[in-house]
Short mmCIF file of C-alpha atoms in Angstrom, two decimals:
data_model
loop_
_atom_site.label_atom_id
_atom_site.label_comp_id
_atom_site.label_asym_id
_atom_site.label_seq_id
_atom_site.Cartn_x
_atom_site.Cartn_y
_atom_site.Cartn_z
CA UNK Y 1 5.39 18.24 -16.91
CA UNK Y 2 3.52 15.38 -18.83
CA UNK Y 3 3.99 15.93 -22.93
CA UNK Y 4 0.90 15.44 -24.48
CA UNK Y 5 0.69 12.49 -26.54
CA UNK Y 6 1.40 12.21 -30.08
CA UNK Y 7 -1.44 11.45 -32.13
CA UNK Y 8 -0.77 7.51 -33.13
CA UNK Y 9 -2.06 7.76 -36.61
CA UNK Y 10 0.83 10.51 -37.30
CA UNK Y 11 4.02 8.90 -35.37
CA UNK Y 12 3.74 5.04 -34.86
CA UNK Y 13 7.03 4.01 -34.26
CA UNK Y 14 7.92 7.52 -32.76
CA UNK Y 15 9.86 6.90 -29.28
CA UNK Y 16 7.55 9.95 -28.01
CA UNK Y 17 3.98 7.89 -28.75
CA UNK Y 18 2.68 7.04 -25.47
CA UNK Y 19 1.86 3.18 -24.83
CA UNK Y 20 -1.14 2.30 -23.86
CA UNK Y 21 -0.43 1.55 -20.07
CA UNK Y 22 1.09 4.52 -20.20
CA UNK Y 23 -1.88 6.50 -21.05
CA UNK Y 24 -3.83 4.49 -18.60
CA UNK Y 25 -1.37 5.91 -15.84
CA UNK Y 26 -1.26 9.16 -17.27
CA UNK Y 27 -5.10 9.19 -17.08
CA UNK Y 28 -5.58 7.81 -13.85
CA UNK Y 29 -2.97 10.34 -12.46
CA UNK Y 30 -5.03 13.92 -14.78
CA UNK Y 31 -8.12 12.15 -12.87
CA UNK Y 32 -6.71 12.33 -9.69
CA UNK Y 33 -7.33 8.99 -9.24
CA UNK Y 34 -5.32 6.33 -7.18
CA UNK Y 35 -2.40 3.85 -8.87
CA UNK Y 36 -2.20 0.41 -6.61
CA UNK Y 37 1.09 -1.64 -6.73
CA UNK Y 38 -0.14 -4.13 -9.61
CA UNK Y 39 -0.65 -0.88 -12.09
CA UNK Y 40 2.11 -0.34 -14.52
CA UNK Y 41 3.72 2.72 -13.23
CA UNK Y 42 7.02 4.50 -14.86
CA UNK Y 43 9.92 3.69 -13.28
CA UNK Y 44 10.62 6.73 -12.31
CA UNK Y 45 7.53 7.17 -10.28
CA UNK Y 46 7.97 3.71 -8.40
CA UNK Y 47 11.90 5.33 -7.99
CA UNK Y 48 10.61 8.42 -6.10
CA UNK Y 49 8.73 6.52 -4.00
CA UNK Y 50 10.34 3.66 -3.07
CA UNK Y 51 12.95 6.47 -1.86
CA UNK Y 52 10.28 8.78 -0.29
CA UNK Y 53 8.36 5.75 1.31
CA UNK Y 54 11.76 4.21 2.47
CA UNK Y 55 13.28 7.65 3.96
CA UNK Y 56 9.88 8.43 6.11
CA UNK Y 57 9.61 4.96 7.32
CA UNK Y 58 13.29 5.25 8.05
CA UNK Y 59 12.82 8.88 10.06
CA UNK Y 60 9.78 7.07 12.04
CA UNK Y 61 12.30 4.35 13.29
CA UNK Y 62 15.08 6.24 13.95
CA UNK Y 63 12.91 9.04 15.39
CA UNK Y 64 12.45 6.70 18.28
CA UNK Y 65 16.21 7.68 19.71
CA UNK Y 66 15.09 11.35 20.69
CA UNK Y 67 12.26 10.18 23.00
CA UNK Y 68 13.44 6.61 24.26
CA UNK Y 69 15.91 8.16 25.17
CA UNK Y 70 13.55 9.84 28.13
CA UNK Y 71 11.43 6.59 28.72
CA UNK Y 72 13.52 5.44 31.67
CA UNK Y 73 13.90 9.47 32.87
CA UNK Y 74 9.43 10.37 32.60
CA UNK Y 75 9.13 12.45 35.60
CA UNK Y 76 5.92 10.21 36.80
CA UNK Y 77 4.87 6.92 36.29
CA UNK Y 78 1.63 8.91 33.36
CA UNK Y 79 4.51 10.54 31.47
CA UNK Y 80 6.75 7.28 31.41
CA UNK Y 81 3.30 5.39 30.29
CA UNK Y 82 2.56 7.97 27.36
CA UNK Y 83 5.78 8.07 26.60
CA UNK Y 84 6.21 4.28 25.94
CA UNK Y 85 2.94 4.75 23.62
CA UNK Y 86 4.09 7.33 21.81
CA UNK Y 87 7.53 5.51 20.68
CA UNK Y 88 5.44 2.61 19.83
CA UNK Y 89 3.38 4.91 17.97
CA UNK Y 90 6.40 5.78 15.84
CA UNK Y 91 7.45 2.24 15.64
CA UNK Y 92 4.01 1.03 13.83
CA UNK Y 93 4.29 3.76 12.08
CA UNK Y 94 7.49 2.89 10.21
CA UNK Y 95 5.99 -0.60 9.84
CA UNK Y 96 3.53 0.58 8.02
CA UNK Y 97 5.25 2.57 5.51
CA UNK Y 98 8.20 -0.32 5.12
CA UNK Y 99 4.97 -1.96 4.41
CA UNK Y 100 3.69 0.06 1.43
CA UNK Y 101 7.31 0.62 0.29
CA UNK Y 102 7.54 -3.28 -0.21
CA UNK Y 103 4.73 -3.16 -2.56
CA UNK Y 104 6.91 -1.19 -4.87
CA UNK Y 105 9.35 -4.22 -5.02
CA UNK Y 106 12.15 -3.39 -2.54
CA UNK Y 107 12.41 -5.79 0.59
CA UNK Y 108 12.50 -4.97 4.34
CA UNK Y 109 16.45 -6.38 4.55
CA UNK Y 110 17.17 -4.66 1.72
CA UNK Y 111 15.93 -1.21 3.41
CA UNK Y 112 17.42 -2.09 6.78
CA UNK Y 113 20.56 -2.48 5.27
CA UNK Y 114 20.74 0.73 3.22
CA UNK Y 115 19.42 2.76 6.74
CA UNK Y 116 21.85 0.69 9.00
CA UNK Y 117 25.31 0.99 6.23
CA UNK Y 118 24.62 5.18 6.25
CA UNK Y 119 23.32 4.83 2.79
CA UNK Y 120 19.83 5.89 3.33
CA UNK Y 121 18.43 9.33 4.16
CA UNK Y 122 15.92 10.37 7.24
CA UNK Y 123 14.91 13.25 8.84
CA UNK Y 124 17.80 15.52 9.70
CA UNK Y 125 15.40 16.89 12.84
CA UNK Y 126 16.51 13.12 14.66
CA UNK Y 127 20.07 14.44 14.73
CA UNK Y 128 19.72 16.57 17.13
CA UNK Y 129 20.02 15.45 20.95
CA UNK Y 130 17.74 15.88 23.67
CA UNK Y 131 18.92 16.98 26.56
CA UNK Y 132 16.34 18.25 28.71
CA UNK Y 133 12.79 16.40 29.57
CA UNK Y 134 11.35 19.89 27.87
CA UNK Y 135 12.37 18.58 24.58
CA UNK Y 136 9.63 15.61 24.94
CA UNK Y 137 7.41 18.58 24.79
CA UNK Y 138 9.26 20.78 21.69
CA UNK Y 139 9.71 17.33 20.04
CA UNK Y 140 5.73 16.33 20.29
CA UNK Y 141 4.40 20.14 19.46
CA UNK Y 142 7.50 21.40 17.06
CA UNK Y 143 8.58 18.29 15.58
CA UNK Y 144 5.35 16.37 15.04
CA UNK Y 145 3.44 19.38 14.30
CA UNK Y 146 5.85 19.77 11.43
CA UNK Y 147 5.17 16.28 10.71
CA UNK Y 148 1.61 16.20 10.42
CA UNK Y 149 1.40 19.69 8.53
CA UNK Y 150 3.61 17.41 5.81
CA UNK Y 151 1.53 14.38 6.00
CA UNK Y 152 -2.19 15.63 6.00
CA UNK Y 153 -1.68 16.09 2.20
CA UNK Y 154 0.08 12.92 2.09
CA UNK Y 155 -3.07 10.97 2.78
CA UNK Y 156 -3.93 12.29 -1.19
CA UNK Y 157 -1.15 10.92 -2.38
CA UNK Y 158 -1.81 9.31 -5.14
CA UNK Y 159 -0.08 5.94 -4.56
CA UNK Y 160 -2.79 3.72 -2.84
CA UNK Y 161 -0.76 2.12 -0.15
CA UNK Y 162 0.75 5.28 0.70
CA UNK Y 163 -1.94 7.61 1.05
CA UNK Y 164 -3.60 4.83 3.26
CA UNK Y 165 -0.44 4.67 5.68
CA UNK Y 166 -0.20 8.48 5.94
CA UNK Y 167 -4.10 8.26 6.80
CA UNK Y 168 -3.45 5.94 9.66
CA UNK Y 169 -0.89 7.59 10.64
CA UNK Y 170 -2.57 11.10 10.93
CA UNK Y 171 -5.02 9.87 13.04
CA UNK Y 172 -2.53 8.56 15.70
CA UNK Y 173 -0.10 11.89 15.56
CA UNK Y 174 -2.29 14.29 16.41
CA UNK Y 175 -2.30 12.11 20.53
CA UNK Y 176 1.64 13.49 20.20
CA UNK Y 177 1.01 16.62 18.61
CA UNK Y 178 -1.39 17.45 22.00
CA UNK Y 179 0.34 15.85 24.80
CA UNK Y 180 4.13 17.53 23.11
CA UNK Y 181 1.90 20.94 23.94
CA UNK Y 182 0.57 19.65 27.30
CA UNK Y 183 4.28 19.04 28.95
CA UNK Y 184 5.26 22.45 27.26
CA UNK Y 185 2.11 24.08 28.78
CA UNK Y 186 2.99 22.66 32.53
CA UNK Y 187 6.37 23.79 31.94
CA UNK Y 188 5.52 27.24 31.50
CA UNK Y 189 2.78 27.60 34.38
CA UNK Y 190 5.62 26.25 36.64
CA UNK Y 191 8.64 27.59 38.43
CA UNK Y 192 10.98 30.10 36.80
CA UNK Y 193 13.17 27.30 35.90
CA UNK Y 194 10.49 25.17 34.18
CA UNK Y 195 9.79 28.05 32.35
CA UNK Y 196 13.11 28.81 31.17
CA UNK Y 197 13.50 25.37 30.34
CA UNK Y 198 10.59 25.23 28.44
CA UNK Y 199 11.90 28.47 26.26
CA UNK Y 200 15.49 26.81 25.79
CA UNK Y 201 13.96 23.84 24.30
CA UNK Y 202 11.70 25.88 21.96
CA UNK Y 203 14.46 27.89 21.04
CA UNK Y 204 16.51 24.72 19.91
CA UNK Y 205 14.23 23.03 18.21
CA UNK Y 206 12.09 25.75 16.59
CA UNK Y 207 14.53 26.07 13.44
CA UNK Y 208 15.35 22.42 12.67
CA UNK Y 209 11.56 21.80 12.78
CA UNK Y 210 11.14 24.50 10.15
CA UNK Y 211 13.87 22.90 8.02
CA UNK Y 212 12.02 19.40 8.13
CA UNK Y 213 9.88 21.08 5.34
CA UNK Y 214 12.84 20.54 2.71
CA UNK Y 215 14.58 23.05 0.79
CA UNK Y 216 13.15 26.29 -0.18
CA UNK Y 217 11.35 26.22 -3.51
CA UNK Y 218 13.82 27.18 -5.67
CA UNK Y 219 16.22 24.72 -4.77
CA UNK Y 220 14.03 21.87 -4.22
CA UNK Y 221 14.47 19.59 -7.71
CA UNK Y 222 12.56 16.81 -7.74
CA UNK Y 223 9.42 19.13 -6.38
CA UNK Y 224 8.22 19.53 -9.66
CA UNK Y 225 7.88 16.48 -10.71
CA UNK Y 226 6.38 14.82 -7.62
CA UNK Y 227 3.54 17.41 -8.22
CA UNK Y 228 2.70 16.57 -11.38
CA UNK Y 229 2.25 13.08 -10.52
CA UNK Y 230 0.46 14.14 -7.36
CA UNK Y 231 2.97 12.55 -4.79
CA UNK Y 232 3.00 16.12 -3.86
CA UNK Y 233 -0.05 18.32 -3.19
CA UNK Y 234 1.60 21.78 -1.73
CA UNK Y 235 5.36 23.31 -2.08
CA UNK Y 236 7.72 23.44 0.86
CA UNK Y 237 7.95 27.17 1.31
CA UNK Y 238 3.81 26.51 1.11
CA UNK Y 239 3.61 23.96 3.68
CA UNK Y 240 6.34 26.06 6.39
CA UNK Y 241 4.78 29.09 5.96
CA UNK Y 242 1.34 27.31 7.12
CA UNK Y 243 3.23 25.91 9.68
CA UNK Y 244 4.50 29.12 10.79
CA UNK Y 245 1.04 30.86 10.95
CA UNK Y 246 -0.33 27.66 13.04
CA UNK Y 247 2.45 27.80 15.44
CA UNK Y 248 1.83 32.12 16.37
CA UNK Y 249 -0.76 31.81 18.11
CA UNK Y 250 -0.11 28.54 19.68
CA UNK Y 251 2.73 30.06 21.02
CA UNK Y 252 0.81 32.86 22.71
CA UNK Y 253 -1.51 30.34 24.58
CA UNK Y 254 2.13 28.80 26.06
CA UNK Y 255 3.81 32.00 26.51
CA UNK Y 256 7.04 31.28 24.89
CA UNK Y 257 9.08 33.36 22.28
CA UNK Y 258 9.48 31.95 19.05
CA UNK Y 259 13.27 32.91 18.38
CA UNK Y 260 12.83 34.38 15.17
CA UNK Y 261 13.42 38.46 15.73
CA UNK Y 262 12.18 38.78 11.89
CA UNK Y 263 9.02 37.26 12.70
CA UNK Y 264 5.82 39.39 11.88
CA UNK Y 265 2.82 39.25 10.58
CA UNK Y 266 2.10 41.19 6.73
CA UNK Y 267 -0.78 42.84 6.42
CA UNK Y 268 -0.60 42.74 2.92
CA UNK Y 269 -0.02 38.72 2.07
CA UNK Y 270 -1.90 37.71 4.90
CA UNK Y 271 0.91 35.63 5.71
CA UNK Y 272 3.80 35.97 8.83
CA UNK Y 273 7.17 37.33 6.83
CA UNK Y 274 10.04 34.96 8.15
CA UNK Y 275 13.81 35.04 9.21
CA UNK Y 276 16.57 33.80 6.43
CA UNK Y 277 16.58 29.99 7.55
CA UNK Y 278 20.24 29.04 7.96
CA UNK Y 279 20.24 26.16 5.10
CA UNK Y 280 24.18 25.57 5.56
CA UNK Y 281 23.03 23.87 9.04
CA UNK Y 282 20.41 21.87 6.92
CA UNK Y 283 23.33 20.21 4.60
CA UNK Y 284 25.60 20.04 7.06
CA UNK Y 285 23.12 17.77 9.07
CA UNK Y 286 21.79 15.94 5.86
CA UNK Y 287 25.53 15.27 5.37
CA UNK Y 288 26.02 12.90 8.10
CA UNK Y 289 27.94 15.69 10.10
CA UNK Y 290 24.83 16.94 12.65
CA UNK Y 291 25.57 16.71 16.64
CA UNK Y 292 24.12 13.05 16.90
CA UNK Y 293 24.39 11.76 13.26
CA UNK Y 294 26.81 8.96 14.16
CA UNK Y 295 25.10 7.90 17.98
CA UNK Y 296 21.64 7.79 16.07
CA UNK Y 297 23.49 5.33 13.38
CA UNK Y 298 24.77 3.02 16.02
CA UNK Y 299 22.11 2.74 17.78
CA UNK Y 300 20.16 1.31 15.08
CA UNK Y 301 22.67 -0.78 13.81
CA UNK Y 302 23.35 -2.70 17.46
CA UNK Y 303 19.45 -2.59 17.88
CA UNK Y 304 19.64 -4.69 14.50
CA UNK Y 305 22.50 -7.07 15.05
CA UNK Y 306 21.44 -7.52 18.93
CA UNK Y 307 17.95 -8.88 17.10
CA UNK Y 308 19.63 -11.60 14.74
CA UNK Y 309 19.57 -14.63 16.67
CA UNK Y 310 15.72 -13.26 17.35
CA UNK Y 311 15.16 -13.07 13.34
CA UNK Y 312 16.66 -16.40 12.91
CA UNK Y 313 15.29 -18.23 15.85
CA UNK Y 314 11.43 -17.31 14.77
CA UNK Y 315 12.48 -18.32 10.85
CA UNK Y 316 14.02 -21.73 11.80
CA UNK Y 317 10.93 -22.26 14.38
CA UNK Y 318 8.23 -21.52 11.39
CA UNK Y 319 10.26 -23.88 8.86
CA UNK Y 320 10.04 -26.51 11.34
CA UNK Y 321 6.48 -25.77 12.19
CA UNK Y 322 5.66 -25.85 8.55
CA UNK Y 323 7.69 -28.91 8.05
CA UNK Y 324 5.54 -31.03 10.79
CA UNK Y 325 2.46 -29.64 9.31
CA UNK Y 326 2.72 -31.37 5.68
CA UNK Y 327 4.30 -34.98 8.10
CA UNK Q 1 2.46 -13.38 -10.59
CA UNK Q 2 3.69 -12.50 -7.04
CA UNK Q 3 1.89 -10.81 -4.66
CA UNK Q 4 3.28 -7.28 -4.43
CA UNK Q 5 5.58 -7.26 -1.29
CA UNK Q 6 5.71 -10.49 -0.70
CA UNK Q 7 9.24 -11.83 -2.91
CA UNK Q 8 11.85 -14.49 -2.46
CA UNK Q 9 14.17 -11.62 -0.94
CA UNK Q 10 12.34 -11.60 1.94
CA UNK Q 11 13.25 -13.69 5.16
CA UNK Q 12 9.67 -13.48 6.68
CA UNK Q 13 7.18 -13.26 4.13
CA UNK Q 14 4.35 -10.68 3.73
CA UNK Q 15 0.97 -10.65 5.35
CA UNK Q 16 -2.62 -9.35 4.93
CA UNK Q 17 -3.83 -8.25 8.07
CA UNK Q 18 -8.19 -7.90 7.90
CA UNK Q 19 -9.56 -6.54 11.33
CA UNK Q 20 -13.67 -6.75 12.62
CA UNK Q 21 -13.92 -3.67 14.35
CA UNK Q 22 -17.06 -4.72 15.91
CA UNK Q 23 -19.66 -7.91 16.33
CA UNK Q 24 -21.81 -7.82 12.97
CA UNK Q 25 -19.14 -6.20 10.77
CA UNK Q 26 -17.01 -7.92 8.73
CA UNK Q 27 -13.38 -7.68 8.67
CA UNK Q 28 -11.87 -5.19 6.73
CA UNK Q 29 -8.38 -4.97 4.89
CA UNK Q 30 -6.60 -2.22 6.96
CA UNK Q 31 -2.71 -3.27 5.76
CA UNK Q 32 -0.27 -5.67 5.64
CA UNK Q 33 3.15 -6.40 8.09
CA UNK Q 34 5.73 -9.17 7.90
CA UNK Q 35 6.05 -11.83 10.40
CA UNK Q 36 7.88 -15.37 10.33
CA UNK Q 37 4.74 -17.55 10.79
CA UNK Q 38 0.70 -17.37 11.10
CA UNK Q 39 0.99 -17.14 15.19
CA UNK Q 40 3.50 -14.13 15.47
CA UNK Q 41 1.89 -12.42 12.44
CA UNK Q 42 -1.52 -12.04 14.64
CA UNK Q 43 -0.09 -11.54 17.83
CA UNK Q 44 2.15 -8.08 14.89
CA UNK Q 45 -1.19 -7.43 13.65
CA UNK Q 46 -2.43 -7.18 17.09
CA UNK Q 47 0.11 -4.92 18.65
CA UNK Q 48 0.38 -3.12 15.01
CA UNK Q 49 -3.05 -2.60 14.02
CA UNK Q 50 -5.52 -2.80 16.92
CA UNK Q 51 -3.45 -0.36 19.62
CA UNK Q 52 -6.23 1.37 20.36
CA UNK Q 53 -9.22 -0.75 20.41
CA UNK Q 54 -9.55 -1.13 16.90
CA UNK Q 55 -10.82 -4.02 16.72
CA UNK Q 56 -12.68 -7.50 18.52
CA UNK Q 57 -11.28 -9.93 15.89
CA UNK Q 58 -8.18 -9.97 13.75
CA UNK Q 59 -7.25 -12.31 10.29
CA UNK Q 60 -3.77 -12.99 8.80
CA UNK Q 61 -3.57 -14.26 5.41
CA UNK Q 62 -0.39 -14.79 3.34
CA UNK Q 63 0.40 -12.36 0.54
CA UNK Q 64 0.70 -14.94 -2.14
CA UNK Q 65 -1.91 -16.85 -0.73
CA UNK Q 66 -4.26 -14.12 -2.47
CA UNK Q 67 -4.91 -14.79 -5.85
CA UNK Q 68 -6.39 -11.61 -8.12
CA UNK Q 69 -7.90 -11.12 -11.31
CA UNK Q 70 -5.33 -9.84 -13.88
CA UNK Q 71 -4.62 -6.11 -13.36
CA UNK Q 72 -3.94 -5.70 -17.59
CA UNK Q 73 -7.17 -7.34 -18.33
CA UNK Q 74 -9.22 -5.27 -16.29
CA UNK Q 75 -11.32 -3.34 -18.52
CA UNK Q 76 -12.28 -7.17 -20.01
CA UNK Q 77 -12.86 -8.22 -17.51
CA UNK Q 78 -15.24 -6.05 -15.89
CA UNK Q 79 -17.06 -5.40 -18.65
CA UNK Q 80 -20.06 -7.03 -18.29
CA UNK Q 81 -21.91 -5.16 -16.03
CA UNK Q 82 -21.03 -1.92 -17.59
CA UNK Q 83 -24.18 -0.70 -19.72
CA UNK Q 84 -26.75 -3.47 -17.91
CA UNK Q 85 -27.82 -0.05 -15.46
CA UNK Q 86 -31.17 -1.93 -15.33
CA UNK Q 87 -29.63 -4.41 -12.98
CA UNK Q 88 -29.98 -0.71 -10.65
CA UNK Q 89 -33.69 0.39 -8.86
CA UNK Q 90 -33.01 4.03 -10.46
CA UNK Q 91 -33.17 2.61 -14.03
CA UNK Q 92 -37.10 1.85 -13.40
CA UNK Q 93 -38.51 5.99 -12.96
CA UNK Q 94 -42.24 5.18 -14.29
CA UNK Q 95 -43.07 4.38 -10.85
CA UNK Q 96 -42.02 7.84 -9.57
CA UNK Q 97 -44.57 8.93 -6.88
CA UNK Q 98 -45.65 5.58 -6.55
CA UNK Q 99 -45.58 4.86 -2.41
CA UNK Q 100 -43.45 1.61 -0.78
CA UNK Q 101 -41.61 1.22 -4.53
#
């Protein structure tokens, strides 16, 4: 998508002649190098990602709900433990990409306030509820398997700041990935009813964590362009259908159905052909009209206002701490 | 020139957060977090960046406490040490095969 330059000595005042920062962007980006927040950077780009950086720290925070909600439920005092670590887990995580979003020139309040006034995207997988302690499992294995399949070529990106978040963070999701399986896997060598509520939860959650890939191809817009500046490494319909051939045989070893009747494997593309994926849901959810849109909302925005006296009480202390430093 | 993150918008300001992972290494950059003063931005960088033993010693600095060599000039200003290769060992090969060189 990049239009090669024209030649300076023919067009000098042309508005197509690329500047020279440009062309140092444009160079660093064809040599798959790395831009860091003092590089000049088109707007555009720093656009795309302040709203892609903002909208996954935004899905780490409010992807808290689905599991805290279970913290004071763990079913021993090991699962409460790992589940506390694994929420916290998604906590840092958001810091760190509010973090590298800041670098861009948007602040923290600013992103708080777009998340906590409805006017930011996240994740439509964190508007679903979760009803059953099985869903700790289908959200660790489904959810954050989906997750890290997205963020593994993340870690290329070619903003610095982000690919070194999504780095960090890949190292800590694949402890959620494997302990999501593990409460699955005790589920299903238990009783009948462990086992069938092992398979309801997988049967829930198995299409929303498909549809965290985005849009298919052909309706995905901005795709295009965050590939060619190499925001973007692999398509959607690329990513899910890896997804999909990871999660086959993972399924075997745990013995549940994945609840796709269309699901088998093509001889001929080497690939498992797929179900139609029911994107109406997908908008419907993205539109702020899923089964927990508004709860998820609320609870962030109390969380935020029941923090404000915190917020002011450290600023005021480290104004007057700063104060009797220079007296 | 600000430091990037750290601007008059923000009601806790930005910090550097530089981790020794272990006794006779230094500490290395690993990110950044925002925290009201010096104090509670260790004990963030503690709970933020060292969860799982990542490290014996931890350093906060303020974001525009850092001052940095103009990003525009940069070719200038490294430019100096670009075709001096015989500040490098491999530029001297007529010792090649000579032992302990």
């Amino acid at each position: 998508m990049t239009i090669p330059p024209v030649p300076y000595a023919i067009a000098p005042e042309s508005t197509d002649t690329v500047s020279a920062e440009e062309q140092q962007f444009n160079d660093l980006i064809a040599a798959d190098s790395r831009i860091e927040p003092r590089d000049w950077m088109p707007e555009g780009y720093r656009k795309t990602l302040i709203r892609q950086i903002s909208q996954h720290a935004h899905s780490e925070i409010i992807g808290m709900q689905p599991e805290g909600n279970w913290i004071t439920r763990a079913p021993s005092l090991k699962r409460k433990a790992i589940l506390l670590a694994k929420v916290q887990d998604e906590a840092g995580h958001g810091l760190y990409l509010y973090s590298a979003a800041q670098t861009l020139g948007i602040s923290r309040d600013l992103m708080t306030e777009q998340l906590i006034a409805g006017k930011a995207r996240y994740s439509s997988i964190f508007n679903y509820p979760s009803p059953t302690w099985a869903d700790m499992g289908s959200i660790g294995w489904l959810v954050d398997g989906a997750a890290i399949c997205n963020q593994v070529p993340l870690c290329r990106a070619s903003y610095g700041p982000y690919g070194r978040a999504m780095v960090r963070i890949c190292k800590e999701e694949s402890f959620h990935q494997r302990q999501g399986f593990e409460i699955l896997l005790e589920l299903m060598n238990g009783t009948p009813a462990q086992r069938e509520m092992a398979q309801e939860s997988v049967n829930r959650w198995y299409w929303p964590a498909l549809q965290m890939f985005g849009p298919p191809d052909d309706d995905s817009p901005n795709s295009a362009q965050s590939m060619a500046w190499n925001i973007k490494r692999f398509s959607n319909d690329e990513l899910r259908q890896r997804f999909v051939g990871m999660l086959v045989p993972q399924a075997e070893v745990l013995g549940v159905t994945l609840p796709d009747p269309d699901l088998r494997w093509n001889e001929e593309k080497g690939v498992y052909d797929m179900g139609e994926i029911d994107w109406t849901e997908f908008h419907e959810v993205l539109a702020g009209r899923g089964p927990a849109n508004a709860r998820r909302l609320q609870r962030r925005r109390d969380a935020h206002n029941e923090g404000q006296w915190v917020r002011e009480a450290a600023a005021a202390y480290a104004a007057k701490q700063a104060v009797k430093a220079v007296a | 020139m600000s430091a990037p993150g750290a601007s008059e918008k923000e009601i806790w300001p930005l910090w550097e957060v530089f981790v020794r992972s272990s006794r006779g290494i230094s500490h290395t950059h690993v990110g950044s977090l925002h925290a009201p003063d010096a104090t509670l931005a260790v004990r963030n960088a503690r709970d933020l960046y060292t969860r799982r033993n990542e490290g014996v010693s931890i350093w906060v600095v303020p974001a525009d406490a850092i001052t940095t060599s103009d990003p525009d000039a940069k070719g200038a200003f490294f430019e100096s040490p670009a075709g001096k290769n015989y500040r490098h060992a491999s530029y001297y090969t007529k010792s090649e095969g000579v032992k302990h060189l």
